[in-house]
């Protein structure tokens, strides 16, 4: 389908840069474990520079940025209270998307002695060869683009079609709107019901606003296939069925036949995704991730 990449993006699933290990990643992981056990005070946390950062990778868990190979890498350790190994689940989900041509943030998995840590390459920073420093790329979240509320009881403004309209209004190329549609379908496939507007963004690059790489994409486990997404997917709101997913196709620079082809293609990935998960997951994590995966609502 025109405008959607068909080749895996470079850098997917790379092993963690050696520089990360030299800069105390293991110490940071141990500090996070101490945080969960309430063993560290505010002064100790400041000394270790451990905080609830909010950045391009989103979320409110302890995380820290490292420098490796002229890239800024965000380290997100497994939460001690997580029932599942979410770093491994997210890494598998993100790298599979990248292998299928979606523009996903590059990730790798650091396997520690006790817990695994997801490493995410920050796409909102770029190394400047002339100054030898990183510069911040302007970035707007989907919540800002939609001028929507975060803490409201209901979220009528959380709409994929409206987000696609904002991409058009800000001059993003049509391929970004088509990519957004495919991401919506992928969220349905993997069972990512946490696809709220803060998990979408645009970034200013090469003189224009572009849809940022996808991030924070993983299934909600223990709930089976997604019954709805956080954002409306069509005229029937967040309800998941093929008719609703197709109902606003024109907002994504797609005719109906093209939109149908996207849904069919993403649905066809289901069995392959099951096999891919098995490369990273086992036991309860694998069972839960596979159970969350379903292409049924993309088909009917």
PDB file of C-alpha atoms in Angstrom:
ATOM      1  CA  UNK A   1       0.000   0.000   0.000  1.00  0.00           C
ATOM      2  CA  UNK A   2       1.400   3.371  -0.978  1.00  0.00           C
ATOM      3  CA  UNK A   3       3.124   5.367   1.716  1.00  0.00           C
ATOM      4  CA  UNK A   4       3.757   2.514   4.162  1.00  0.00           C
ATOM      5  CA  UNK A   5       7.293   1.194   4.550  1.00  0.00           C
ATOM      6  CA  UNK A   6       7.900  -2.423   3.659  1.00  0.00           C
ATOM      7  CA  UNK A   7      11.497  -2.790   4.848  1.00  0.00           C
ATOM      8  CA  UNK A   8      12.623  -3.139   8.465  1.00  0.00           C
ATOM      9  CA  UNK A   9      14.041   0.078   9.859  1.00  0.00           C
ATOM     10  CA  UNK A  10      17.765   0.188  10.748  1.00  0.00           C
ATOM     11  CA  UNK A  11      18.920  -0.370  14.307  1.00  0.00           C
ATOM     12  CA  UNK A  12      16.119  -2.655  15.447  1.00  0.00           C
ATOM     13  CA  UNK A  13      16.918  -4.843  18.425  1.00  0.00           C
ATOM     14  CA  UNK A  14      20.567  -3.917  18.623  1.00  0.00           C
ATOM     15  CA  UNK A  15      22.525  -5.193  21.605  1.00  0.00           C
ATOM     16  CA  UNK A  16      22.990  -2.567  24.338  1.00  0.00           C
ATOM     17  CA  UNK A  17      25.993  -0.296  23.687  1.00  0.00           C
ATOM     18  CA  UNK A  18      28.950  -1.246  25.872  1.00  0.00           C
ATOM     19  CA  UNK A  19      29.140   2.353  27.061  1.00  0.00           C
ATOM     20  CA  UNK A  20      25.880   1.883  28.924  1.00  0.00           C
ATOM     21  CA  UNK A  21      27.280  -0.884  31.064  1.00  0.00           C
ATOM     22  CA  UNK A  22      30.355   1.222  31.853  1.00  0.00           C
ATOM     23  CA  UNK A  23      28.204   4.105  33.082  1.00  0.00           C
ATOM     24  CA  UNK A  24      26.535   2.171  35.889  1.00  0.00           C
ATOM     25  CA  UNK A  25      23.371   0.671  34.456  1.00  0.00           C
ATOM     26  CA  UNK A  26      23.504  -2.159  36.981  1.00  0.00           C
ATOM     27  CA  UNK A  27      23.824   0.372  39.805  1.00  0.00           C
ATOM     28  CA  UNK A  28      20.761   2.197  38.514  1.00  0.00           C
ATOM     29  CA  UNK A  29      18.768  -1.035  38.402  1.00  0.00           C
ATOM     30  CA  UNK A  30      19.771  -1.802  41.984  1.00  0.00           C
ATOM     31  CA  UNK A  31      18.728   1.718  42.982  1.00  0.00           C
ATOM     32  CA  UNK A  32      15.300   1.180  41.422  1.00  0.00           C
ATOM     33  CA  UNK A  33      14.895  -2.005  43.431  1.00  0.00           C
ATOM     34  CA  UNK A  34      15.771  -0.043  46.554  1.00  0.00           C
ATOM     35  CA  UNK A  35      13.186   2.596  45.630  1.00  0.00           C
ATOM     36  CA  UNK A  36      10.491  -0.048  45.445  1.00  0.00           C
ATOM     37  CA  UNK A  37      11.597  -1.312  48.864  1.00  0.00           C
ATOM     38  CA  UNK A  38      11.609   2.290  50.236  1.00  0.00           C
ATOM     39  CA  UNK A  39      15.275   1.985  51.144  1.00  0.00           C
ATOM     40  CA  UNK A  40      16.483   5.274  49.615  1.00  0.00           C
ATOM     41  CA  UNK A  41      15.857   8.810  50.781  1.00  0.00           C
ATOM     42  CA  UNK A  42      15.468  11.951  48.668  1.00  0.00           C
ATOM     43  CA  UNK A  43      19.152  12.903  48.950  1.00  0.00           C
ATOM     44  CA  UNK A  44      20.267   9.466  47.782  1.00  0.00           C
ATOM     45  CA  UNK A  45      17.848   9.555  44.863  1.00  0.00           C
ATOM     46  CA  UNK A  46      19.183  12.946  43.790  1.00  0.00           C
ATOM     47  CA  UNK A  47      22.754  11.712  44.009  1.00  0.00           C
ATOM     48  CA  UNK A  48      21.902   8.784  41.752  1.00  0.00           C
ATOM     49  CA  UNK A  49      19.832  11.021  39.453  1.00  0.00           C
ATOM     50  CA  UNK A  50      16.937   8.598  39.659  1.00  0.00           C
ATOM     51  CA  UNK A  51      13.578  10.224  39.144  1.00  0.00           C
ATOM     52  CA  UNK A  52      10.174   9.816  37.560  1.00  0.00           C
ATOM     53  CA  UNK A  53      11.185  11.442  34.291  1.00  0.00           C
ATOM     54  CA  UNK A  54       8.619  12.275  31.657  1.00  0.00           C
ATOM     55  CA  UNK A  55      10.116  12.222  28.211  1.00  0.00           C
ATOM     56  CA  UNK A  56       9.557  11.016  24.690  1.00  0.00           C
ATOM     57  CA  UNK A  57       9.206   7.492  25.996  1.00  0.00           C
ATOM     58  CA  UNK A  58       6.372   8.466  28.326  1.00  0.00           C
ATOM     59  CA  UNK A  59       5.268   6.850  31.553  1.00  0.00           C
ATOM     60  CA  UNK A  60       5.898   7.636  35.216  1.00  0.00           C
ATOM     61  CA  UNK A  61       8.228   4.828  36.273  1.00  0.00           C
ATOM     62  CA  UNK A  62      11.814   5.423  37.384  1.00  0.00           C
ATOM     63  CA  UNK A  63      13.987   5.844  34.315  1.00  0.00           C
ATOM     64  CA  UNK A  64      17.312   7.357  33.440  1.00  0.00           C
ATOM     65  CA  UNK A  65      18.996   8.555  30.263  1.00  0.00           C
ATOM     66  CA  UNK A  66      22.424   7.240  29.275  1.00  0.00           C
ATOM     67  CA  UNK A  67      24.902   8.167  26.581  1.00  0.00           C
ATOM     68  CA  UNK A  68      26.055   5.415  24.258  1.00  0.00           C
ATOM     69  CA  UNK A  69      27.475   5.530  20.733  1.00  0.00           C
ATOM     70  CA  UNK A  70      26.474   9.199  20.358  1.00  0.00           C
ATOM     71  CA  UNK A  71      22.895   8.348  21.179  1.00  0.00           C
ATOM     72  CA  UNK A  72      20.799   9.061  24.230  1.00  0.00           C
ATOM     73  CA  UNK A  73      19.309   5.857  25.569  1.00  0.00           C
ATOM     74  CA  UNK A  74      16.438   5.760  28.060  1.00  0.00           C
ATOM     75  CA  UNK A  75      16.674   2.866  30.531  1.00  0.00           C
ATOM     76  CA  UNK A  76      13.327   1.530  31.811  1.00  0.00           C
ATOM     77  CA  UNK A  77      13.811  -1.331  34.316  1.00  0.00           C
ATOM     78  CA  UNK A  78      11.141  -3.826  35.205  1.00  0.00           C
ATOM     79  CA  UNK A  79       8.973  -2.603  38.063  1.00  0.00           C
ATOM     80  CA  UNK A  80       9.311  -4.833  41.111  1.00  0.00           C
ATOM     81  CA  UNK A  81       5.519  -4.870  41.423  1.00  0.00           C
ATOM     82  CA  UNK A  82       4.891  -6.000  37.834  1.00  0.00           C
ATOM     83  CA  UNK A  83       3.445  -9.481  37.578  1.00  0.00           C
ATOM     84  CA  UNK A  84       4.988  -9.831  34.113  1.00  0.00           C
ATOM     85  CA  UNK A  85       8.334  -8.985  32.523  1.00  0.00           C
ATOM     86  CA  UNK A  86       6.999  -5.921  30.717  1.00  0.00           C
ATOM     87  CA  UNK A  87      10.376  -4.748  29.326  1.00  0.00           C
ATOM     88  CA  UNK A  88      10.634  -8.007  27.364  1.00  0.00           C
ATOM     89  CA  UNK A  89       7.004  -7.783  26.242  1.00  0.00           C
ATOM     90  CA  UNK A  90       7.406  -4.186  25.060  1.00  0.00           C
ATOM     91  CA  UNK A  91      10.695  -4.952  23.297  1.00  0.00           C
ATOM     92  CA  UNK A  92       9.099  -7.837  21.406  1.00  0.00           C
ATOM     93  CA  UNK A  93       6.043  -5.790  20.479  1.00  0.00           C
ATOM     94  CA  UNK A  94       8.064  -2.786  19.334  1.00  0.00           C
ATOM     95  CA  UNK A  95      10.661  -4.689  17.322  1.00  0.00           C
ATOM     96  CA  UNK A  96       8.014  -6.765  15.558  1.00  0.00           C
ATOM     97  CA  UNK A  97       6.290  -3.544  14.501  1.00  0.00           C
ATOM     98  CA  UNK A  98       9.592  -2.229  13.170  1.00  0.00           C
ATOM     99  CA  UNK A  99      10.256  -5.420  11.264  1.00  0.00           C
ATOM    100  CA  UNK A 100       6.886  -4.956   9.586  1.00  0.00           C
ATOM    101  CA  UNK A 101       7.830  -1.487   8.378  1.00  0.00           C
ATOM    102  CA  UNK A 102       6.239   0.666  11.059  1.00  0.00           C
ATOM    103  CA  UNK A 103       8.401   3.530  12.314  1.00  0.00           C
ATOM    104  CA  UNK A 104       9.098   2.438  15.892  1.00  0.00           C
ATOM    105  CA  UNK A 105      11.573   3.814  18.393  1.00  0.00           C
ATOM    106  CA  UNK A 106      14.674   1.622  18.388  1.00  0.00           C
ATOM    107  CA  UNK A 107      14.847  -0.606  21.444  1.00  0.00           C
ATOM    108  CA  UNK A 108      17.142  -3.220  22.907  1.00  0.00           C
ATOM    109  CA  UNK A 109      16.887  -5.431  25.972  1.00  0.00           C
ATOM    110  CA  UNK A 110      19.451  -5.470  28.769  1.00  0.00           C
ATOM    111  CA  UNK A 111      19.235  -8.772  30.598  1.00  0.00           C
ATOM    112  CA  UNK A 112      20.395  -8.231  34.173  1.00  0.00           C
ATOM    113  CA  UNK A 113      21.027 -10.785  36.874  1.00  0.00           C
ATOM    114  CA  UNK A 114      17.676 -10.094  38.533  1.00  0.00           C
ATOM    115  CA  UNK A 115      15.508  -8.110  36.138  1.00  0.00           C
ATOM    116  CA  UNK A 116      15.420  -7.061  32.504  1.00  0.00           C
ATOM    117  CA  UNK A 117      15.611  -3.438  31.405  1.00  0.00           C
ATOM    118  CA  UNK A 118      14.215  -1.938  28.212  1.00  0.00           C
ATOM    119  CA  UNK A 119      16.589   0.472  26.478  1.00  0.00           C
ATOM    120  CA  UNK A 120      14.920   2.984  24.169  1.00  0.00           C
ATOM    121  CA  UNK A 121      16.812   5.276  21.820  1.00  0.00           C
ATOM    122  CA  UNK A 122      15.511   8.803  22.330  1.00  0.00           C
ATOM    123  CA  UNK A 123      14.297  10.238  19.065  1.00  0.00           C
ATOM    124  CA  UNK A 124      13.717  13.745  20.473  1.00  0.00           C
ATOM    125  CA  UNK A 125      17.457  14.391  20.743  1.00  0.00           C
ATOM    126  CA  UNK A 126      19.999  14.655  17.930  1.00  0.00           C
ATOM    127  CA  UNK A 127      23.772  14.743  18.233  1.00  0.00           C
ATOM    128  CA  UNK A 128      25.298  17.853  16.669  1.00  0.00           C
ATOM    129  CA  UNK A 129      28.683  17.015  15.167  1.00  0.00           C
ATOM    130  CA  UNK A 130      29.750  20.669  15.098  1.00  0.00           C
ATOM    131  CA  UNK A 131      29.090  21.441  18.761  1.00  0.00           C
ATOM    132  CA  UNK A 132      29.590  17.940  20.130  1.00  0.00           C
ATOM    133  CA  UNK A 133      26.325  18.275  22.033  1.00  0.00           C
ATOM    134  CA  UNK A 134      22.811  16.945  21.781  1.00  0.00           C
ATOM    135  CA  UNK A 135      20.056  19.291  20.697  1.00  0.00           C
ATOM    136  CA  UNK A 136      16.393  18.892  21.469  1.00  0.00           C
ATOM    137  CA  UNK A 137      13.975  18.452  18.598  1.00  0.00           C
ATOM    138  CA  UNK A 138      10.648  20.270  19.085  1.00  0.00           C
ATOM    139  CA  UNK A 139       7.916  17.761  19.862  1.00  0.00           C
ATOM    140  CA  UNK A 140       4.182  17.978  20.551  1.00  0.00           C
ATOM    141  CA  UNK A 141       2.156  15.194  22.121  1.00  0.00           C
ATOM    142  CA  UNK A 142      -1.105  14.004  20.648  1.00  0.00           C
ATOM    143  CA  UNK A 143      -2.862  15.408  23.707  1.00  0.00           C
ATOM    144  CA  UNK A 144      -1.571  18.884  22.848  1.00  0.00           C
ATOM    145  CA  UNK A 145      -2.441  18.497  19.173  1.00  0.00           C
ATOM    146  CA  UNK A 146      -6.005  17.543  20.040  1.00  0.00           C
ATOM    147  CA  UNK A 147      -6.267  20.292  22.684  1.00  0.00           C
ATOM    148  CA  UNK A 148      -7.783  17.565  24.839  1.00  0.00           C
ATOM    149  CA  UNK A 149      -8.161  17.021  28.581  1.00  0.00           C
ATOM    150  CA  UNK A 150      -6.199  14.334  30.395  1.00  0.00           C
ATOM    151  CA  UNK A 151      -8.092  13.954  33.680  1.00  0.00           C
ATOM    152  CA  UNK A 152     -11.645  14.308  32.395  1.00  0.00           C
ATOM    153  CA  UNK A 153     -14.157  11.539  33.120  1.00  0.00           C
ATOM    154  CA  UNK A 154     -14.769  11.028  29.418  1.00  0.00           C
ATOM    155  CA  UNK A 155     -12.577  11.722  26.429  1.00  0.00           C
ATOM    156  CA  UNK A 156     -14.678  12.557  23.358  1.00  0.00           C
ATOM    157  CA  UNK A 157     -11.738  14.441  21.840  1.00  0.00           C
ATOM    158  CA  UNK A 158      -9.469  11.396  21.850  1.00  0.00           C
ATOM    159  CA  UNK A 159      -9.945  10.431  18.207  1.00  0.00           C
ATOM    160  CA  UNK A 160      -7.570   8.898  15.681  1.00  0.00           C
ATOM    161  CA  UNK A 161      -9.333  10.705  12.827  1.00  0.00           C
ATOM    162  CA  UNK A 162      -8.923  14.061  14.592  1.00  0.00           C
ATOM    163  CA  UNK A 163      -5.247  13.304  15.170  1.00  0.00           C
ATOM    164  CA  UNK A 164      -4.867  12.514  11.469  1.00  0.00           C
ATOM    165  CA  UNK A 165      -6.539  15.846  10.675  1.00  0.00           C
ATOM    166  CA  UNK A 166      -3.968  17.609  12.862  1.00  0.00           C
ATOM    167  CA  UNK A 167      -1.165  15.916  10.952  1.00  0.00           C
ATOM    168  CA  UNK A 168      -2.666  17.258   7.737  1.00  0.00           C
ATOM    169  CA  UNK A 169      -3.177  20.732   9.208  1.00  0.00           C
ATOM    170  CA  UNK A 170       0.460  20.929  10.268  1.00  0.00           C
ATOM    171  CA  UNK A 171       1.756  19.917   6.858  1.00  0.00           C
ATOM    172  CA  UNK A 172       2.855  16.345   7.578  1.00  0.00           C
ATOM    173  CA  UNK A 173       2.994  14.222   4.412  1.00  0.00           C
ATOM    174  CA  UNK A 174       0.147  11.847   3.603  1.00  0.00           C
ATOM    175  CA  UNK A 175       2.338   8.854   4.405  1.00  0.00           C
ATOM    176  CA  UNK A 176       2.273   9.882   8.082  1.00  0.00           C
ATOM    177  CA  UNK A 177      -1.525   9.723   8.152  1.00  0.00           C
ATOM    178  CA  UNK A 178      -1.411   6.306   6.503  1.00  0.00           C
ATOM    179  CA  UNK A 179       1.171   5.192   9.038  1.00  0.00           C
ATOM    180  CA  UNK A 180      -1.112   6.367  11.857  1.00  0.00           C
ATOM    181  CA  UNK A 181      -3.912   4.210  10.464  1.00  0.00           C
ATOM    182  CA  UNK A 182      -1.647   1.184  10.380  1.00  0.00           C
ATOM    183  CA  UNK A 183      -0.548   1.874  13.957  1.00  0.00           C
ATOM    184  CA  UNK A 184      -4.189   1.998  15.010  1.00  0.00           C
ATOM    185  CA  UNK A 185      -4.715  -1.418  13.431  1.00  0.00           C
ATOM    186  CA  UNK A 186      -1.556  -2.739  15.088  1.00  0.00           C
ATOM    187  CA  UNK A 187      -2.789  -1.596  18.504  1.00  0.00           C
ATOM    188  CA  UNK A 188      -5.940  -3.620  17.895  1.00  0.00           C
ATOM    189  CA  UNK A 189      -3.900  -6.664  16.864  1.00  0.00           C
ATOM    190  CA  UNK A 190      -1.577  -6.678  19.882  1.00  0.00           C
ATOM    191  CA  UNK A 191      -4.204  -5.638  22.436  1.00  0.00           C
ATOM    192  CA  UNK A 192      -2.733  -2.244  23.312  1.00  0.00           C
ATOM    193  CA  UNK A 193      -5.668  -0.536  24.995  1.00  0.00           C
ATOM    194  CA  UNK A 194      -3.391   2.134  26.490  1.00  0.00           C
ATOM    195  CA  UNK A 195      -2.978   4.032  23.216  1.00  0.00           C
ATOM    196  CA  UNK A 196      -3.901   7.400  24.758  1.00  0.00           C
ATOM    197  CA  UNK A 197      -2.902  10.695  23.060  1.00  0.00           C
ATOM    198  CA  UNK A 198       0.243  11.066  25.171  1.00  0.00           C
ATOM    199  CA  UNK A 199       1.511   7.958  23.434  1.00  0.00           C
ATOM    200  CA  UNK A 200       1.372   9.720  20.062  1.00  0.00           C
ATOM    201  CA  UNK A 201       3.394  12.752  19.001  1.00  0.00           C
ATOM    202  CA  UNK A 202       4.723  14.865  16.171  1.00  0.00           C
ATOM    203  CA  UNK A 203       8.332  15.955  15.943  1.00  0.00           C
ATOM    204  CA  UNK A 204       9.921  18.851  14.040  1.00  0.00           C
ATOM    205  CA  UNK A 205      12.541  17.451  11.736  1.00  0.00           C
ATOM    206  CA  UNK A 206      14.114  18.718   8.518  1.00  0.00           C
ATOM    207  CA  UNK A 207      11.868  21.757   8.443  1.00  0.00           C
ATOM    208  CA  UNK A 208       8.508  20.046   8.852  1.00  0.00           C
ATOM    209  CA  UNK A 209       6.302  18.338  11.415  1.00  0.00           C
ATOM    210  CA  UNK A 210       6.379  14.556  11.156  1.00  0.00           C
ATOM    211  CA  UNK A 211       4.650  11.770  13.027  1.00  0.00           C
ATOM    212  CA  UNK A 212       7.134  10.629  15.645  1.00  0.00           C
ATOM    213  CA  UNK A 213       8.286   7.016  15.873  1.00  0.00           C
ATOM    214  CA  UNK A 214       5.846   4.891  17.835  1.00  0.00           C
ATOM    215  CA  UNK A 215       6.624   4.264  21.501  1.00  0.00           C
ATOM    216  CA  UNK A 216       5.120   2.693  24.627  1.00  0.00           C
ATOM    217  CA  UNK A 217       3.310   0.044  22.593  1.00  0.00           C
ATOM    218  CA  UNK A 218       2.586  -3.232  24.360  1.00  0.00           C
ATOM    219  CA  UNK A 219      -0.490  -5.327  25.145  1.00  0.00           C
ATOM    220  CA  UNK A 220      -2.533  -4.980  28.294  1.00  0.00           C
ATOM    221  CA  UNK A 221      -2.040  -8.435  29.734  1.00  0.00           C
ATOM    222  CA  UNK A 222      -4.547 -10.579  31.634  1.00  0.00           C
ATOM    223  CA  UNK A 223      -7.493  -9.013  29.793  1.00  0.00           C
ATOM    224  CA  UNK A 224      -7.463 -11.056  26.596  1.00  0.00           C
ATOM    225  CA  UNK A 225      -7.943  -9.329  23.212  1.00  0.00           C
ATOM    226  CA  UNK A 226      -8.663  -5.601  23.449  1.00  0.00           C
ATOM    227  CA  UNK A 227     -12.364  -4.819  23.709  1.00  0.00           C
ATOM    228  CA  UNK A 228     -11.732  -1.141  22.958  1.00  0.00           C
ATOM    229  CA  UNK A 229      -8.854   1.262  22.512  1.00  0.00           C
ATOM    230  CA  UNK A 230      -8.297   4.399  24.571  1.00  0.00           C
ATOM    231  CA  UNK A 231      -8.978   6.523  21.483  1.00  0.00           C
ATOM    232  CA  UNK A 232     -11.957   6.459  19.148  1.00  0.00           C
ATOM    233  CA  UNK A 233     -11.241   4.468  16.003  1.00  0.00           C
ATOM    234  CA  UNK A 234     -14.326   5.512  14.007  1.00  0.00           C
ATOM    235  CA  UNK A 235     -17.810   6.994  14.076  1.00  0.00           C
ATOM    236  CA  UNK A 236     -18.842   4.463  16.732  1.00  0.00           C
ATOM    237  CA  UNK A 237     -16.129   5.644  19.093  1.00  0.00           C
ATOM    238  CA  UNK A 238     -13.617   3.132  20.481  1.00  0.00           C
ATOM    239  CA  UNK A 239     -15.756   0.124  19.545  1.00  0.00           C
ATOM    240  CA  UNK A 240     -13.620  -2.420  17.726  1.00  0.00           C
ATOM    241  CA  UNK A 241     -15.031  -3.916  14.553  1.00  0.00           C
ATOM    242  CA  UNK A 242     -14.050  -3.720  10.907  1.00  0.00           C
ATOM    243  CA  UNK A 243     -16.881  -1.393   9.947  1.00  0.00           C
ATOM    244  CA  UNK A 244     -15.963   1.149  12.589  1.00  0.00           C
ATOM    245  CA  UNK A 245     -12.266   0.957  11.754  1.00  0.00           C
ATOM    246  CA  UNK A 246     -13.114   1.688   8.109  1.00  0.00           C
ATOM    247  CA  UNK A 247     -15.688   4.397   8.807  1.00  0.00           C
ATOM    248  CA  UNK A 248     -13.280   7.366   8.691  1.00  0.00           C
ATOM    249  CA  UNK A 249     -10.689   6.079   6.225  1.00  0.00           C
ATOM    250  CA  UNK A 250     -10.552   9.316   4.224  1.00  0.00           C
ATOM    251  CA  UNK A 251      -9.045  11.177   7.203  1.00  0.00           C
ATOM    252  CA  UNK A 252      -5.982   8.956   6.794  1.00  0.00           C
ATOM    253  CA  UNK A 253      -5.419   9.700   3.086  1.00  0.00           C
ATOM    254  CA  UNK A 254      -6.812   6.270   2.188  1.00  0.00           C
ATOM    255  CA  UNK A 255      -9.672   5.186  -0.008  1.00  0.00           C
ATOM    256  CA  UNK A 256     -11.806   2.341   1.285  1.00  0.00           C
ATOM    257  CA  UNK A 257      -9.985  -0.352  -0.683  1.00  0.00           C
ATOM    258  CA  UNK A 258      -6.627   0.837   0.629  1.00  0.00           C
ATOM    259  CA  UNK A 259      -7.914   0.922   4.205  1.00  0.00           C
ATOM    260  CA  UNK A 260      -9.301  -2.594   3.833  1.00  0.00           C
ATOM    261  CA  UNK A 261      -5.920  -3.754   2.559  1.00  0.00           C
ATOM    262  CA  UNK A 262      -4.202  -2.305   5.648  1.00  0.00           C
ATOM    263  CA  UNK A 263      -6.587  -4.103   8.008  1.00  0.00           C
ATOM    264  CA  UNK A 264      -6.194  -7.372   6.098  1.00  0.00           C
ATOM    265  CA  UNK A 265      -2.419  -7.096   6.127  1.00  0.00           C
ATOM    266  CA  UNK A 266      -2.129  -6.343   9.849  1.00  0.00           C
ATOM    267  CA  UNK A 267      -4.597  -9.130  10.694  1.00  0.00           C
ATOM    268  CA  UNK A 268      -2.429 -11.562   8.711  1.00  0.00           C
ATOM    269  CA  UNK A 269       0.478 -10.951  11.104  1.00  0.00           C
ATOM    270  CA  UNK A 270      -1.199 -12.735  14.020  1.00  0.00           C
ATOM    271  CA  UNK A 271       0.408 -16.180  13.701  1.00  0.00           C
ATOM    272  CA  UNK A 272       3.798 -14.672  12.916  1.00  0.00           C
ATOM    273  CA  UNK A 273       3.564 -12.434  15.980  1.00  0.00           C
ATOM    274  CA  UNK A 274       2.844 -15.480  18.159  1.00  0.00           C
ATOM    275  CA  UNK A 275       6.040 -17.093  16.893  1.00  0.00           C
ATOM    276  CA  UNK A 276       7.996 -13.875  17.316  1.00  0.00           C
ATOM    277  CA  UNK A 277       6.878 -13.483  20.928  1.00  0.00           C
ATOM    278  CA  UNK A 278       8.272 -16.942  21.685  1.00  0.00           C
ATOM    279  CA  UNK A 279      11.782 -15.658  20.891  1.00  0.00           C
ATOM    280  CA  UNK A 280      11.641 -13.257  23.836  1.00  0.00           C
ATOM    281  CA  UNK A 281       8.962 -14.575  26.170  1.00  0.00           C
ATOM    282  CA  UNK A 282       8.146 -17.807  27.946  1.00  0.00           C
ATOM    283  CA  UNK A 283       5.687 -19.156  30.462  1.00  0.00           C
ATOM    284  CA  UNK A 284       3.084 -16.745  31.788  1.00  0.00           C
ATOM    285  CA  UNK A 285       4.400 -13.771  29.781  1.00  0.00           C
ATOM    286  CA  UNK A 286       4.145 -15.669  26.513  1.00  0.00           C
ATOM    287  CA  UNK A 287       0.693 -17.042  27.294  1.00  0.00           C
ATOM    288  CA  UNK A 288      -0.643 -13.607  28.239  1.00  0.00           C
ATOM    289  CA  UNK A 289       0.853 -11.853  25.199  1.00  0.00           C
ATOM    290  CA  UNK A 290      -0.478 -14.492  22.809  1.00  0.00           C
ATOM    291  CA  UNK A 291      -3.914 -14.383  24.436  1.00  0.00           C
ATOM    292  CA  UNK A 292      -4.023 -10.594  24.013  1.00  0.00           C
ATOM    293  CA  UNK A 293      -3.273 -10.911  20.286  1.00  0.00           C
ATOM    294  CA  UNK A 294      -6.242 -11.089  17.958  1.00  0.00           C
ATOM    295  CA  UNK A 295      -6.913 -10.077  14.372  1.00  0.00           C
ATOM    296  CA  UNK A 296     -10.607 -10.977  14.568  1.00  0.00           C
ATOM    297  CA  UNK A 297     -11.852  -7.402  15.016  1.00  0.00           C
ATOM    298  CA  UNK A 298      -9.805  -6.307  12.024  1.00  0.00           C
ATOM    299  CA  UNK A 299     -11.648  -8.849   9.894  1.00  0.00           C
ATOM    300  CA  UNK A 300     -15.255  -8.370  10.972  1.00  0.00           C
TER     301      UNK A 300
END
